[in-house]
Amino acid sequence: MKRIKVIGLFSAICFAVFALTFGVLSLRNVDVNVGGSITYTANGVMATISNGVLANSSSDVTNKMQGFEVKLSQDISEIQNQINSWSGLELQFNEDGDDATITFSVTNNHPKDYLQVSINVNSTTTTNAEVSVNKTNSILFPNTVTDGSNKSEYVVTFHILNTDYNASINGFVLSVTLQKYEIPSETDFPELSLSKNSNGTSSVRVKNTGTSSSPNTTLTTVNIPLIFKDADDKVYKVTSIPRSAFAYCTNLTSVTIPDSVTSIGWYAFDGCSSLTRVDITNMESWLNIDFGINTSNPLRDVGGDIYLNGSLVTEVIVPNTIIEIKDYVFQGCKSLTSITIPDSVTSIGSSAFRDCKSLTSITISDSVTSIGSSAFDGCSGLTSITIPDSVTSIGYYAFSGCSSLTSVTIGNGVTSIGGSAFYGCSGLTSVTIPDS
């Protein structure tokens, strides 16, 4: 067991950002000084930041710091600061490089206002390690809701890439920004048809849906709202993009999909031949979307890019809150170069990474038990793949068309390999297959 001692202090001052600053995180007996500041303004927001936990994710939470809490009230004179120190903590990594995490939650305590939470993580340098956060942007509902949507948990993950070397994370900063969210009106989206369901949810489609013979050529960009209010100030949350919602909008080049969307129906973006950009605010939410079929993914038709809060996504560290990689989730994502799948994930869905032609690196954890059909079909940049012992089945066409693939190591647990799983792998020179 390799151990990292974490010692530090949490202090507070006044303005609009909550920050933890880490010195060095290392695998080999390096002390980590934890310090930082909380700054905020009383801008009509009431919120609580709480449940700070530092832990080894491979086991139950055994290494806890004292809970830290900041309360923001409507009047700056009423602001209460309740920050406790971090001291004497010990963070452990197993020999196999299990991740470590910091978790905390934010709760909106206001009876009417909506709260926008923005999370950012930065490091000056990293060596043999990666840092990620499960979500970067959230809208929290007022505390009058009963479904828990006024509270959200955030998980910062420190992932060690290779335990053969020292790993370090220098100058790490976590910042959390809280501000009141102004709800847009449905009249702000004249090109969209927004349903209003009795349970407060909504689905969205373009008002003038196209067909193959009569496409919609006027819509060029679309920004789907997370929530909106009607003329009576009733608020609705957009949760779905239904069947054929934006079909044959042939000049549509970009779409912004909010983190409230949980499903995208069949043919939703079918025939969108110019669509090359999808903007999201939350990778965890994107990974949880149910795509009905391959034409549900807006990148499927011509291939394009995902932008997370305005930044091009080239590398993805899947949050350890995800238990499956959904079907079609990254299909056609042309700039994706590497993907790291944590121990929480048990399956990789059909066509999950199909036609990700720039993908050169994938780390599959030993918790994955199945790789779906066409999961990596057309990933022509992959040169090698190691399938862990935990995997029992590989679907048909799983690695078809991986023309740069030269070596494959198949783990001892594999008992079935689908037809044409490695069809078209013209550069393949080495395959290690277990007796099973």
Coordinates of C-alpha atoms in Angstrom, one line a residue:
M1 CA 0.0 0.0 0.0
K2 CA 1.5 3.3 -1.0
R3 CA 0.5 6.3 1.2
I4 CA 0.2 10.0 0.8
K5 CA -0.1 12.2 3.8
V6 CA -2.4 15.1 3.4
I7 CA -2.0 18.0 5.8
G8 CA -3.4 21.4 5.5
L9 CA -5.7 24.3 6.4
F10 CA -8.9 25.6 5.0
S11 CA -9.4 29.4 5.5
A12 CA -12.0 31.9 4.2
I13 CA -12.2 35.5 2.9
C14 CA -15.0 37.4 1.1
F15 CA -15.9 37.5 -2.7
A16 CA -17.4 34.9 -5.3
V17 CA -15.2 31.8 -5.6
F18 CA -14.5 28.8 -3.4
A19 CA -10.9 27.5 -3.9
L20 CA -8.7 24.7 -2.6
T21 CA -5.1 24.9 -3.5
F22 CA -2.9 21.8 -3.4
G23 CA 0.9 21.8 -3.5
V24 CA 2.1 18.3 -4.6
L25 CA 0.2 15.0 -4.8
S26 CA 2.6 12.1 -5.1
L27 CA 2.6 8.3 -4.8
R28 CA 5.7 8.1 -2.6
N29 CA 5.5 9.5 0.9
V30 CA 5.2 13.2 -0.2
D31 CA 3.4 15.5 2.2
V32 CA 0.6 17.5 0.5
N33 CA -0.1 21.0 1.8
V34 CA -3.7 21.9 1.4
G35 CA -4.7 25.5 1.7
G36 CA -6.9 28.0 0.0
S37 CA -9.7 30.4 0.3
I38 CA -13.4 30.8 0.0
T39 CA -14.6 34.1 -1.4
Y40 CA -18.2 35.1 -2.1
T41 CA -20.7 37.9 -2.5
A42 CA -24.3 38.0 -1.1
N43 CA -26.1 38.3 -4.4
G44 CA -29.5 37.1 -3.3
V45 CA -28.3 33.5 -3.0
M46 CA -28.7 31.2 -0.1
A47 CA -26.6 28.1 -0.3
T48 CA -24.7 25.5 1.7
I49 CA -21.4 23.8 0.7
S50 CA -21.0 20.8 2.9
N51 CA -19.9 17.2 3.3
G52 CA -16.3 17.6 2.4
V53 CA -14.7 14.2 2.1
L54 CA -11.3 13.1 1.0
A55 CA -11.1 9.4 0.4
N56 CA -9.8 6.4 -1.4
S57 CA -12.5 5.4 -3.8
S58 CA -11.6 1.7 -3.8
S59 CA -13.2 1.2 -0.3
D60 CA -15.7 2.8 2.0
V61 CA -15.0 6.3 3.0
T62 CA -12.5 5.8 5.8
N63 CA -10.3 8.9 5.4
K64 CA -12.6 11.8 6.2
M65 CA -11.8 15.4 6.9
Q66 CA -14.0 17.4 9.1
G67 CA -17.0 18.6 7.2
F68 CA -16.6 22.1 5.8
E69 CA -19.6 24.3 5.4
V70 CA -20.2 27.8 4.0
K71 CA -23.6 29.5 4.3
L72 CA -24.5 32.3 2.0
S73 CA -27.5 34.4 2.9
Q74 CA -29.4 37.2 1.2
D75 CA -27.8 39.9 3.4
I76 CA -24.0 40.2 3.4
S77 CA -24.2 41.1 7.1
E78 CA -25.7 37.7 7.8
I79 CA -23.1 35.6 6.1
Q80 CA -21.9 32.8 8.3
N81 CA -18.5 31.3 7.8
Q82 CA -18.1 27.7 9.2
I83 CA -14.8 26.4 7.9
N84 CA -13.0 23.7 9.7
S85 CA -9.3 22.7 9.3
W86 CA -8.0 19.7 7.4
S87 CA -5.3 18.1 9.5
G88 CA -3.7 14.7 10.0
L89 CA -5.4 13.1 7.0
E90 CA -3.8 10.2 5.2
L91 CA -4.8 9.4 1.6
Q92 CA -3.9 5.9 0.3
F93 CA -3.5 4.5 -3.1
N94 CA -3.3 0.8 -3.7
E95 CA -0.5 -0.8 -5.7
D96 CA -2.8 -1.1 -8.7
G97 CA -3.3 2.6 -8.7
D98 CA -6.9 3.0 -7.4
D99 CA -8.2 6.5 -7.7
A100 CA -8.6 9.0 -4.8
T101 CA -11.4 11.5 -4.6
I102 CA -12.5 14.7 -3.0
T103 CA -16.3 14.9 -2.7
F104 CA -18.6 17.7 -1.5
S105 CA -22.1 18.8 -2.1
V106 CA -23.8 22.1 -2.7
T107 CA -27.4 22.7 -1.6
N108 CA -29.7 25.6 -2.7
N109 CA -31.5 26.8 0.4
H110 CA -33.5 29.6 -1.3
P111 CA -37.3 29.1 -1.5
K112 CA -37.6 30.8 -4.9
D113 CA -34.3 31.5 -6.6
Y114 CA -32.4 29.1 -8.8
L115 CA -28.7 28.7 -8.2
Q116 CA -25.9 28.2 -10.8
V117 CA -22.9 26.3 -9.7
S118 CA -19.7 26.3 -11.7
I119 CA -16.8 23.9 -10.9
N120 CA -13.3 24.3 -12.3
V121 CA -10.1 22.2 -11.7
N122 CA -6.7 23.3 -12.7
S123 CA -3.1 22.1 -12.2
T124 CA 0.1 23.8 -13.2
T125 CA 1.8 20.5 -14.0
T126 CA 0.9 16.8 -13.8
T127 CA 3.2 13.8 -14.1
N128 CA 1.8 10.3 -14.7
A129 CA -1.6 11.5 -13.3
E130 CA -4.9 13.0 -14.3
V131 CA -7.4 15.2 -12.5
S132 CA -11.1 15.4 -13.4
V133 CA -14.4 16.5 -11.9
N134 CA -17.7 14.6 -12.5
K135 CA -19.7 17.8 -13.4
T136 CA -18.6 21.3 -14.1
N137 CA -21.9 23.2 -14.3
S138 CA -25.2 22.7 -12.5
I139 CA -28.4 24.6 -12.0
L140 CA -29.9 23.8 -8.6
F141 CA -33.7 24.2 -8.0
P142 CA -35.1 26.1 -5.0
N143 CA -35.4 24.2 -1.7
T144 CA -39.2 23.8 -2.1
V145 CA -38.7 20.8 -4.5
T146 CA -39.1 17.3 -3.3
D147 CA -37.0 15.4 -5.8
G148 CA -33.6 16.5 -4.5
S149 CA -32.8 18.8 -7.5
N150 CA -31.8 21.6 -5.1
K151 CA -28.7 19.6 -4.1
S152 CA -25.8 18.2 -6.2
E153 CA -22.7 16.2 -5.3
Y154 CA -19.4 16.9 -6.9
V155 CA -16.5 14.4 -7.1
V156 CA -12.9 15.4 -8.0
T157 CA -10.9 12.4 -9.0
F158 CA -7.1 12.0 -8.9
H159 CA -6.2 9.2 -11.3
I160 CA -2.8 7.6 -11.3
L161 CA -1.9 6.4 -14.8
N162 CA 1.0 4.1 -14.1
T163 CA 2.2 2.9 -10.7
D164 CA 5.7 2.1 -12.1
Y165 CA 6.6 5.7 -11.8
N166 CA 6.2 8.5 -9.4
A167 CA 3.1 10.5 -10.0
S168 CA 2.6 14.1 -9.0
I169 CA 0.0 16.9 -9.4
N170 CA 1.4 20.4 -8.8
G171 CA -0.4 23.6 -8.2
F172 CA -3.9 22.0 -8.1
V173 CA -6.8 24.4 -7.7
L174 CA -10.4 23.5 -7.3
S175 CA -12.8 26.5 -7.6
V176 CA -16.6 26.6 -7.1
T177 CA -18.5 29.7 -8.2
L178 CA -22.1 30.3 -7.0
Q179 CA -24.5 32.8 -8.5
K180 CA -28.2 33.4 -8.9
Y181 CA -29.5 31.9 -12.2
E182 CA -31.9 34.0 -14.3
I183 CA -34.5 31.8 -15.9
P184 CA -35.2 32.5 -19.6
S185 CA -38.7 32.8 -21.0
E186 CA -40.1 30.4 -23.6
T187 CA -40.4 33.5 -25.9
D188 CA -36.6 33.7 -26.0
F189 CA -36.6 30.6 -28.2
P190 CA -38.9 31.4 -31.1
E191 CA -37.5 28.7 -33.4
L192 CA -38.3 25.9 -30.8
S193 CA -41.5 24.1 -29.9
L194 CA -41.3 23.5 -26.1
S195 CA -43.9 21.2 -24.6
K196 CA -45.2 21.9 -21.1
N197 CA -46.1 18.8 -19.2
S198 CA -48.1 18.7 -15.9
N199 CA -45.1 17.3 -14.0
G200 CA -42.9 20.3 -14.9
T201 CA -40.9 18.6 -17.6
S202 CA -40.6 19.5 -21.3
S203 CA -39.4 18.1 -24.6
V204 CA -38.0 20.2 -27.4
R205 CA -38.1 20.2 -31.2
V206 CA -37.7 22.6 -34.0
K207 CA -41.0 24.2 -35.0
N208 CA -40.4 23.5 -38.7
T209 CA -39.2 19.9 -38.9
G210 CA -37.6 18.9 -42.2
T211 CA -37.9 15.8 -44.4
S212 CA -35.6 14.3 -46.9
S213 CA -37.6 15.8 -49.7
S214 CA -38.3 19.1 -48.0
P215 CA -35.4 20.0 -45.5
N216 CA -35.4 22.8 -43.1
T217 CA -32.6 25.1 -44.4
T218 CA -33.2 28.1 -42.1
L219 CA -32.0 26.7 -38.8
T220 CA -28.2 27.1 -38.4
T221 CA -27.6 26.9 -34.6
V222 CA -29.8 25.9 -31.7
N223 CA -29.4 26.5 -28.0
I224 CA -31.7 24.2 -26.0
P225 CA -32.5 25.7 -22.6
L226 CA -32.2 23.7 -19.4
I227 CA -35.2 25.3 -17.9
F228 CA -37.6 28.0 -19.1
K229 CA -40.7 29.8 -17.7
D230 CA -44.0 30.5 -19.4
A231 CA -46.2 33.6 -19.3
D232 CA -47.4 32.6 -15.9
D233 CA -43.8 32.2 -14.6
K234 CA -44.2 28.5 -14.2
V235 CA -40.9 26.8 -14.7
Y236 CA -40.3 23.7 -16.9
K237 CA -37.2 21.5 -17.2
V238 CA -36.2 20.2 -20.6
T239 CA -35.5 16.5 -20.2
S240 CA -35.9 15.0 -23.7
I241 CA -35.3 15.5 -27.4
P242 CA -38.0 13.3 -29.1
R243 CA -38.0 11.3 -32.3
S244 CA -37.1 13.3 -35.5
A245 CA -37.0 16.5 -33.4
F246 CA -34.3 18.2 -35.6
A247 CA -34.4 15.8 -38.6
Y248 CA -33.2 17.2 -41.9
C249 CA -32.2 20.6 -40.6
T250 CA -29.5 20.5 -43.3
N251 CA -27.8 23.8 -42.5
L252 CA -27.7 23.2 -38.7
T253 CA -24.0 23.4 -37.7
S254 CA -24.1 23.4 -33.9
V255 CA -26.4 22.4 -31.0
T256 CA -26.2 23.1 -27.3
I257 CA -27.6 20.3 -25.2
P258 CA -28.2 21.1 -21.5
D259 CA -27.4 18.7 -18.7
S260 CA -31.1 18.2 -17.9
V261 CA -31.6 16.1 -21.1
T262 CA -31.8 12.4 -20.2
S263 CA -33.0 10.9 -23.5
I264 CA -32.7 11.6 -27.3
G265 CA -35.1 9.8 -29.5
W266 CA -34.8 7.9 -32.8
Y267 CA -33.8 9.9 -35.8
A268 CA -33.6 13.1 -33.7
F269 CA -30.7 14.5 -35.8
D270 CA -31.1 12.3 -38.9
G271 CA -30.1 14.1 -42.1
C272 CA -28.3 17.0 -40.3
S273 CA -25.6 16.9 -42.8
S274 CA -23.8 20.1 -41.6
L275 CA -23.9 19.4 -37.9
T276 CA -20.3 19.2 -36.6
R277 CA -20.4 20.8 -33.1
V278 CA -22.2 19.8 -29.9
D279 CA -21.8 22.0 -26.8
I280 CA -22.4 20.6 -23.3
T281 CA -21.8 21.8 -19.8
N282 CA -21.6 18.6 -17.9
M283 CA -19.7 15.4 -19.1
E284 CA -21.4 13.2 -16.5
S285 CA -24.8 14.2 -17.8
W286 CA -23.8 13.5 -21.4
L287 CA -22.6 10.1 -20.4
N288 CA -26.0 9.4 -18.8
I289 CA -28.1 10.2 -21.9
D290 CA -30.1 7.3 -23.4
F291 CA -29.6 7.5 -27.2
G292 CA -32.4 5.6 -28.9
I293 CA -30.4 4.7 -32.0
N294 CA -27.3 5.8 -33.8
T295 CA -29.2 8.7 -35.5
S296 CA -30.0 10.0 -32.1
N297 CA -26.4 11.2 -31.6
P298 CA -26.0 14.6 -33.3
L299 CA -22.4 13.7 -34.3
R300 CA -23.4 10.5 -36.2
D301 CA -24.1 11.8 -39.7
V302 CA -20.8 13.6 -40.6
G303 CA -18.6 13.3 -37.5
G304 CA -17.9 16.3 -35.3
D305 CA -16.7 17.6 -32.0
I306 CA -17.9 17.9 -28.4
Y307 CA -17.2 21.1 -26.5
L308 CA -17.3 21.1 -22.8
N309 CA -18.0 24.7 -21.5
G310 CA -16.5 26.0 -24.7
S311 CA -13.3 23.8 -24.7
L312 CA -12.8 21.1 -27.3
V313 CA -13.0 17.7 -25.8
T314 CA -10.0 15.5 -26.8
E315 CA -9.5 13.5 -23.7
V316 CA -12.2 12.0 -21.4
I317 CA -11.7 10.7 -17.9
V318 CA -15.0 9.0 -17.2
P319 CA -16.2 10.0 -13.7
N320 CA -16.4 7.2 -11.2
T321 CA -20.1 7.9 -10.8
I322 CA -20.7 6.3 -14.2
I323 CA -21.5 2.5 -14.2
E324 CA -21.9 2.0 -18.0
I325 CA -20.7 3.6 -21.2
K326 CA -24.0 4.1 -23.1
D327 CA -24.7 3.0 -26.6
Y328 CA -23.6 5.6 -29.3
V329 CA -22.4 8.1 -26.7
F330 CA -19.2 9.2 -28.5
Q331 CA -20.0 7.9 -31.9
G332 CA -18.4 10.1 -34.6
C333 CA -16.5 12.3 -32.1
K334 CA -13.6 13.1 -34.4
S335 CA -11.2 14.9 -32.1
L336 CA -11.4 12.4 -29.2
T337 CA -7.8 11.0 -28.7
S338 CA -7.9 9.2 -25.4
I339 CA -10.5 7.7 -23.0
T340 CA -9.9 6.5 -19.4
I341 CA -12.6 4.2 -18.0
P342 CA -12.7 3.8 -14.2
D343 CA -13.5 0.8 -12.0
S344 CA -17.1 1.9 -11.6
V345 CA -17.9 1.0 -15.2
T346 CA -19.0 -2.6 -16.0
S347 CA -19.9 -2.4 -19.6
I348 CA -19.1 -0.5 -22.9
G349 CA -22.1 -0.1 -25.1
S350 CA -22.7 -0.8 -28.7
S351 CA -21.1 1.8 -31.1
A352 CA -20.0 3.8 -28.0
F353 CA -16.8 5.0 -29.8
R354 CA -17.6 4.1 -33.3
D355 CA -15.8 6.2 -35.9
C356 CA -13.7 8.0 -33.3
K357 CA -10.9 8.1 -35.9
S358 CA -8.4 10.1 -33.7
L359 CA -8.7 7.8 -30.7
T360 CA -5.2 6.4 -30.0
S361 CA -5.4 5.5 -26.4
I362 CA -8.0 3.7 -24.3
T363 CA -7.6 2.4 -20.7
I364 CA -10.2 -0.2 -19.9
S365 CA -10.5 -0.9 -16.1
D366 CA -10.7 -4.5 -14.8
S367 CA -14.3 -3.9 -13.7
V368 CA -15.6 -4.0 -17.3
T369 CA -17.3 -7.3 -18.2
S370 CA -18.6 -6.7 -21.7
I371 CA -17.7 -4.8 -24.8
G372 CA -20.7 -4.2 -27.1
S373 CA -21.1 -4.6 -30.8
S374 CA -19.2 -2.1 -33.0
A375 CA -18.0 -0.4 -29.8
F376 CA -14.7 0.7 -31.4
D377 CA -15.7 0.0 -35.1
G378 CA -13.7 2.4 -37.4
C379 CA -11.3 3.7 -34.7
S380 CA -8.5 3.8 -37.3
G381 CA -6.0 5.5 -34.9
L382 CA -5.9 2.7 -32.3
T383 CA -2.6 0.8 -32.5
S384 CA -2.9 -1.6 -29.5
I385 CA -5.6 -2.8 -27.1
T386 CA -5.4 -4.7 -23.9
I387 CA -8.7 -6.4 -22.8
P388 CA -8.6 -7.1 -19.1
D389 CA -9.4 -10.5 -17.5
S390 CA -12.8 -9.2 -16.2
V391 CA -14.2 -9.0 -19.8
T392 CA -16.2 -12.1 -20.7
S393 CA -17.7 -11.1 -24.0
I394 CA -16.7 -9.0 -27.0
G395 CA -19.5 -8.1 -29.4
Y396 CA -19.6 -8.5 -33.2
Y397 CA -17.6 -5.9 -35.2
A398 CA -16.3 -4.6 -31.8
F399 CA -12.9 -3.6 -33.3
S400 CA -13.8 -3.8 -37.0
G401 CA -12.0 -1.3 -39.2
C402 CA -9.3 -0.5 -36.7
S403 CA -6.8 -0.5 -39.5
S404 CA -3.8 0.8 -37.4
L405 CA -4.3 -1.9 -34.8
T406 CA -1.1 -4.0 -34.6
S407 CA -1.5 -5.9 -31.3
V408 CA -4.3 -7.2 -29.2
T409 CA -4.1 -8.9 -25.8
I410 CA -7.3 -10.7 -24.8
G411 CA -7.8 -11.4 -21.1
N412 CA -8.3 -14.8 -19.6
G413 CA -12.0 -14.1 -18.8
V414 CA -13.2 -13.9 -22.4
T415 CA -15.5 -16.7 -23.3
S416 CA -17.2 -15.3 -26.4
I417 CA -16.0 -13.2 -29.3
G418 CA -18.6 -12.0 -31.8
G419 CA -18.4 -12.4 -35.6
S420 CA -16.1 -10.1 -37.5
A421 CA -14.9 -8.6 -34.2
F422 CA -11.5 -7.7 -35.8
Y423 CA -12.7 -7.5 -39.4
G424 CA -10.6 -5.1 -41.5
C425 CA -7.8 -4.9 -39.0
S426 CA -5.2 -5.0 -41.8
G427 CA -2.2 -4.1 -39.7
L428 CA -2.8 -6.7 -37.0
T429 CA 0.4 -8.7 -36.4
S430 CA 0.0 -10.0 -32.9
V431 CA -3.0 -11.5 -31.0
T432 CA -2.7 -13.0 -27.6
I433 CA -5.8 -15.3 -26.9
P434 CA -6.3 -17.1 -23.7
D435 CA -7.1 -20.9 -23.4
S436 CA -10.7 -20.0 -22.3

